[in-house]
Structure formats: structure tokens, C-alpha cells
Amino acid sequence: MARIGILTCSNATQDLGCSSVSCLADLRKRRGAFASYPADEPLDLVGIINCPGCPTLTGADKLIQRIRALTEFRVDAVHLSYCMKALCPFKGKYMVALEENFPNIDFVIGTHEEHITTDEFKKRVKCVFNMQRKTMVDIILDR
């Protein structure tokens, strides 16, 4: 049995409301990055965590702490979600730090099948992030 963890992008989950449905569906159906696991080997999803956000002075330190929350439960592999793969400008640095700190765990970039190009995905995400929305200031100022 392969014990799997998934790391998602906090911008996608917290700001855009991604519920990881596509990641979980393709885990169950063994598609996308999960297709590489042997068909006769059960996959056990141990947990899903999100990135602590784009780094500041801490770099990958906060991410390492979060990954430890999965590694304490004997994961064999941690998949960086498709949104991490497509959107994260720090994934290269993160991968180096994760592989260095957790040498016995496989880190895989990707989860679900990609249905549009990475460029189109980035364009759509940027559009959603830039949509006008009301804030608490608008409510307070009755706009």
C-alpha cells in the first residue's frame, strides 16, 4: 500500500476556494500523477495540507513544519498539487528543501490530469484573482 499526502497551494485553497476535488478524483481513478502507482497496490490518502503561503524571511521553514505533520504518519509520497506545479514560483526551492529534510519520502510534482495548458490555467487564475469584489471597507463605507 502506498501512503500518500497532498500539498496544495494556499492561494488556491484559501483565496479561490479550491476543494481539491480533481486531485482526489484522480487519486481514486489513478489518473494524472497517480497513474504511476502499480494498479494492484492500494493507495491510502493520509492527509491534505496546504502550503503556508508564499515565503518571506522564513523561506521553506514553515513548509517543512507542515510537511512534518504528514511525515509523522508514515507517508511514502507527498504530491504537490497541480496548482503548486502550475503557479508556485518557489516549487524548485521547496523541492530541494523537502528532499533534503525528508530523504525517505518521494516528492512528486503534480496530482490530477491537466485539461488545459499551464499558460491558459495561469491566465484564468490571474483573472479570478483580479476580479473586483467587495471588502469590509466597502461595507463600512456603505458602498
mmCIF file of C-alpha atoms in Angstrom:
data_model
loop_
_atom_site.group_PDB
_atom_site.id
_atom_site.type_symbol
_atom_site.label_atom_id
_atom_site.label_comp_id
_atom_site.label_asym_id
_atom_site.label_seq_id
_atom_site.Cartn_x
_atom_site.Cartn_y
_atom_site.Cartn_z
ATOM 1 C CA MET A 1 0.000 0.000 0.000
ATOM 2 C CA ALA A 2 1.276 3.447 -0.902
ATOM 3 C CA ARG A 3 0.546 6.092 1.707
ATOM 4 C CA ILE A 4 0.026 9.462 0.010
ATOM 5 C CA GLY A 5 -0.071 13.052 1.205
ATOM 6 C CA ILE A 6 -1.079 16.043 -0.896
ATOM 7 C CA LEU A 7 0.291 19.571 -0.564
ATOM 8 C CA THR A 8 -1.974 22.250 -2.041
ATOM 9 C CA CYS A 9 -1.425 25.936 -2.771
ATOM 10 C CA SER A 10 -2.840 28.150 -0.018
ATOM 11 C CA ASN A 11 -3.742 30.832 -2.561
ATOM 12 C CA ALA A 12 -5.842 28.296 -4.468
ATOM 13 C CA THR A 13 -7.483 26.778 -1.383
ATOM 14 C CA GLN A 14 -7.845 29.803 0.882
ATOM 15 C CA ASP A 15 -8.413 32.624 -1.615
ATOM 16 C CA LEU A 16 -10.005 30.832 -4.551
ATOM 17 C CA GLY A 17 -11.903 28.084 -2.751
ATOM 18 C CA CYS A 18 -10.326 25.028 -4.375
ATOM 19 C CA SER A 19 -11.586 21.919 -2.587
ATOM 20 C CA SER A 20 -9.065 19.517 -4.185
ATOM 21 C CA VAL A 21 -11.913 17.605 -5.853
ATOM 22 C CA SER A 22 -9.939 16.999 -9.065
ATOM 23 C CA CYS A 23 -6.870 15.865 -7.117
ATOM 24 C CA LEU A 24 -8.942 13.411 -5.078
ATOM 25 C CA ALA A 25 -10.895 12.108 -8.072
ATOM 26 C CA ASP A 26 -7.721 11.356 -9.999
ATOM 27 C CA LEU A 27 -6.149 9.734 -6.938
ATOM 28 C CA ARG A 28 -9.139 7.365 -6.768
ATOM 29 C CA LYS A 29 -9.116 6.774 -10.541
ATOM 30 C CA ARG A 30 -5.304 6.547 -10.787
ATOM 31 C CA ARG A 31 -5.037 9.271 -13.387
ATOM 32 C CA GLY A 32 -2.598 12.125 -13.753
ATOM 33 C CA ALA A 33 0.419 11.826 -11.472
ATOM 34 C CA PHE A 34 -1.236 8.902 -9.649
ATOM 35 C CA ALA A 35 -1.157 6.709 -12.768
ATOM 36 C CA SER A 36 2.437 5.722 -11.995
ATOM 37 C CA TYR A 37 1.454 3.645 -8.947
ATOM 38 C CA PRO A 38 1.002 -0.086 -9.560
ATOM 39 C CA ALA A 39 -2.652 -0.922 -10.257
ATOM 40 C CA ASP A 40 -2.650 -3.775 -7.744
ATOM 41 C CA GLU A 41 -1.274 -1.568 -4.938
ATOM 42 C CA PRO A 42 -3.868 0.220 -2.783
ATOM 43 C CA LEU A 43 -3.457 3.985 -2.378
ATOM 44 C CA ASP A 44 -4.147 5.379 1.072
ATOM 45 C CA LEU A 45 -4.632 9.149 1.324
ATOM 46 C CA VAL A 46 -3.082 10.041 4.670
ATOM 47 C CA GLY A 47 -3.813 13.759 4.562
ATOM 48 C CA ILE A 48 -4.034 17.002 2.652
ATOM 49 C CA ILE A 49 -2.251 20.115 3.842
ATOM 50 C CA ASN A 50 -1.832 23.491 2.258
ATOM 51 C CA CYS A 51 1.318 25.490 1.775
ATOM 52 C CA PRO A 52 1.816 28.140 4.471
ATOM 53 C CA GLY A 53 1.819 30.838 1.798
ATOM 54 C CA CYS A 54 4.497 32.484 -0.245
ATOM 55 C CA PRO A 55 7.690 32.712 1.812
ATOM 56 C CA THR A 56 9.051 35.786 3.456
ATOM 57 C CA LEU A 57 12.021 35.626 5.785
ATOM 58 C CA THR A 58 11.317 32.022 6.714
ATOM 59 C CA GLY A 59 11.785 30.544 3.260
ATOM 60 C CA ALA A 60 10.860 26.857 3.286
ATOM 61 C CA ASP A 61 10.992 26.529 7.099
ATOM 62 C CA LYS A 62 7.228 26.881 7.598
ATOM 63 C CA LEU A 63 6.581 24.424 4.789
ATOM 64 C CA ILE A 64 8.925 21.865 6.361
ATOM 65 C CA GLN A 65 6.958 22.105 9.608
ATOM 66 C CA ARG A 66 3.718 21.464 7.760
ATOM 67 C CA ILE A 67 5.132 18.546 5.802
ATOM 68 C CA ARG A 68 6.288 17.052 9.097
ATOM 69 C CA ALA A 69 2.590 16.867 10.046
ATOM 70 C CA LEU A 70 2.227 14.307 7.242
ATOM 71 C CA THR A 71 5.543 12.521 7.650
ATOM 72 C CA GLU A 72 4.767 11.678 11.264
ATOM 73 C CA PHE A 73 2.031 9.418 9.857
ATOM 74 C CA ARG A 74 4.327 7.346 7.634
ATOM 75 C CA VAL A 75 3.646 8.739 4.177
ATOM 76 C CA ASP A 76 5.558 7.217 1.308
ATOM 77 C CA ALA A 77 4.985 10.115 -1.078
ATOM 78 C CA VAL A 78 3.788 13.709 -0.991
ATOM 79 C CA HIS A 79 2.287 15.111 -4.172
ATOM 80 C CA LEU A 80 2.482 18.838 -4.818
ATOM 81 C CA SER A 81 -0.895 19.616 -6.331
ATOM 82 C CA TYR A 82 -1.380 20.768 -9.898
ATOM 83 C CA CYS A 83 -1.894 24.343 -8.667
ATOM 84 C CA MET A 84 1.509 24.183 -6.960
ATOM 85 C CA LYS A 85 3.001 22.775 -10.161
ATOM 86 C CA ALA A 86 1.458 25.435 -12.379
ATOM 87 C CA LEU A 87 1.515 28.504 -10.138
ATOM 88 C CA CYS A 88 4.227 28.291 -7.487
ATOM 89 C CA PRO A 89 7.370 30.267 -8.314
ATOM 90 C CA PHE A 90 9.082 28.680 -5.291
ATOM 91 C CA LYS A 91 8.464 24.992 -6.040
ATOM 92 C CA GLY A 92 12.082 24.414 -7.125
ATOM 93 C CA LYS A 93 13.434 25.751 -3.833
ATOM 94 C CA TYR A 94 10.718 23.897 -1.928
ATOM 95 C CA MET A 95 11.581 20.602 -3.622
ATOM 96 C CA VAL A 96 15.278 20.962 -2.726
ATOM 97 C CA ALA A 97 14.439 21.709 0.921
ATOM 98 C CA LEU A 98 11.849 18.927 1.178
ATOM 99 C CA GLU A 99 14.063 16.275 -0.384
ATOM 100 C CA GLU A 100 16.945 17.358 1.842
ATOM 101 C CA ASN A 101 14.857 17.241 5.045
ATOM 102 C CA PHE A 102 12.841 14.129 4.203
ATOM 103 C CA PRO A 103 15.147 11.846 2.183
ATOM 104 C CA ASN A 104 12.963 8.748 2.673
ATOM 105 C CA ILE A 105 9.848 10.306 1.142
ATOM 106 C CA ASP A 106 9.128 10.687 -2.552
ATOM 107 C CA PHE A 107 8.041 14.173 -3.568
ATOM 108 C CA VAL A 108 6.022 14.243 -6.776
ATOM 109 C CA ILE A 109 5.117 17.400 -8.652
ATOM 110 C CA GLY A 110 1.539 17.042 -9.816
ATOM 111 C CA THR A 111 -1.757 15.422 -8.980
ATOM 112 C CA HIS A 112 -4.691 15.466 -11.404
ATOM 113 C CA GLU A 113 -4.680 15.293 -15.177
ATOM 114 C CA GLU A 114 -4.127 18.591 -16.903
ATOM 115 C CA HIS A 115 -7.116 19.600 -19.025
ATOM 116 C CA ILE A 116 -5.811 22.944 -20.268
ATOM 117 C CA THR A 117 -2.331 24.286 -20.867
ATOM 118 C CA THR A 118 -0.387 25.699 -17.957
ATOM 119 C CA ASP A 119 -0.378 29.106 -19.635
ATOM 120 C CA GLU A 120 -4.165 29.081 -20.003
ATOM 121 C CA PHE A 121 -4.550 27.936 -16.386
ATOM 122 C CA LYS A 122 -2.317 30.786 -15.173
ATOM 123 C CA LYS A 123 -4.279 33.274 -17.279
ATOM 124 C CA ARG A 124 -7.603 32.092 -15.826
ATOM 125 C CA VAL A 125 -6.312 32.112 -12.250
ATOM 126 C CA LYS A 126 -4.919 35.613 -12.673
ATOM 127 C CA CYS A 127 -8.294 36.765 -13.979
ATOM 128 C CA VAL A 128 -10.093 35.327 -10.934
ATOM 129 C CA PHE A 129 -7.592 36.907 -8.539
ATOM 130 C CA ASN A 130 -8.099 40.296 -10.175
ATOM 131 C CA MET A 131 -11.892 40.273 -10.152
ATOM 132 C CA GLN A 132 -13.419 43.211 -8.319
ATOM 133 C CA ARG A 133 -15.015 42.136 -5.067
ATOM 134 C CA LYS A 134 -16.357 43.913 -2.067
ATOM 135 C CA THR A 135 -14.297 44.170 1.087
ATOM 136 C CA MET A 136 -15.036 45.120 4.672
ATOM 137 C CA VAL A 137 -14.092 48.707 3.762
ATOM 138 C CA ASP A 138 -16.934 48.732 1.217
ATOM 139 C CA ILE A 139 -19.385 47.553 3.862
ATOM 140 C CA ILE A 140 -18.200 50.083 6.439
ATOM 141 C CA LEU A 141 -18.356 52.920 3.932
ATOM 142 C CA ASP A 142 -21.719 51.617 2.618
ATOM 143 C CA ARG A 143 -20.565 51.225 -0.989
#
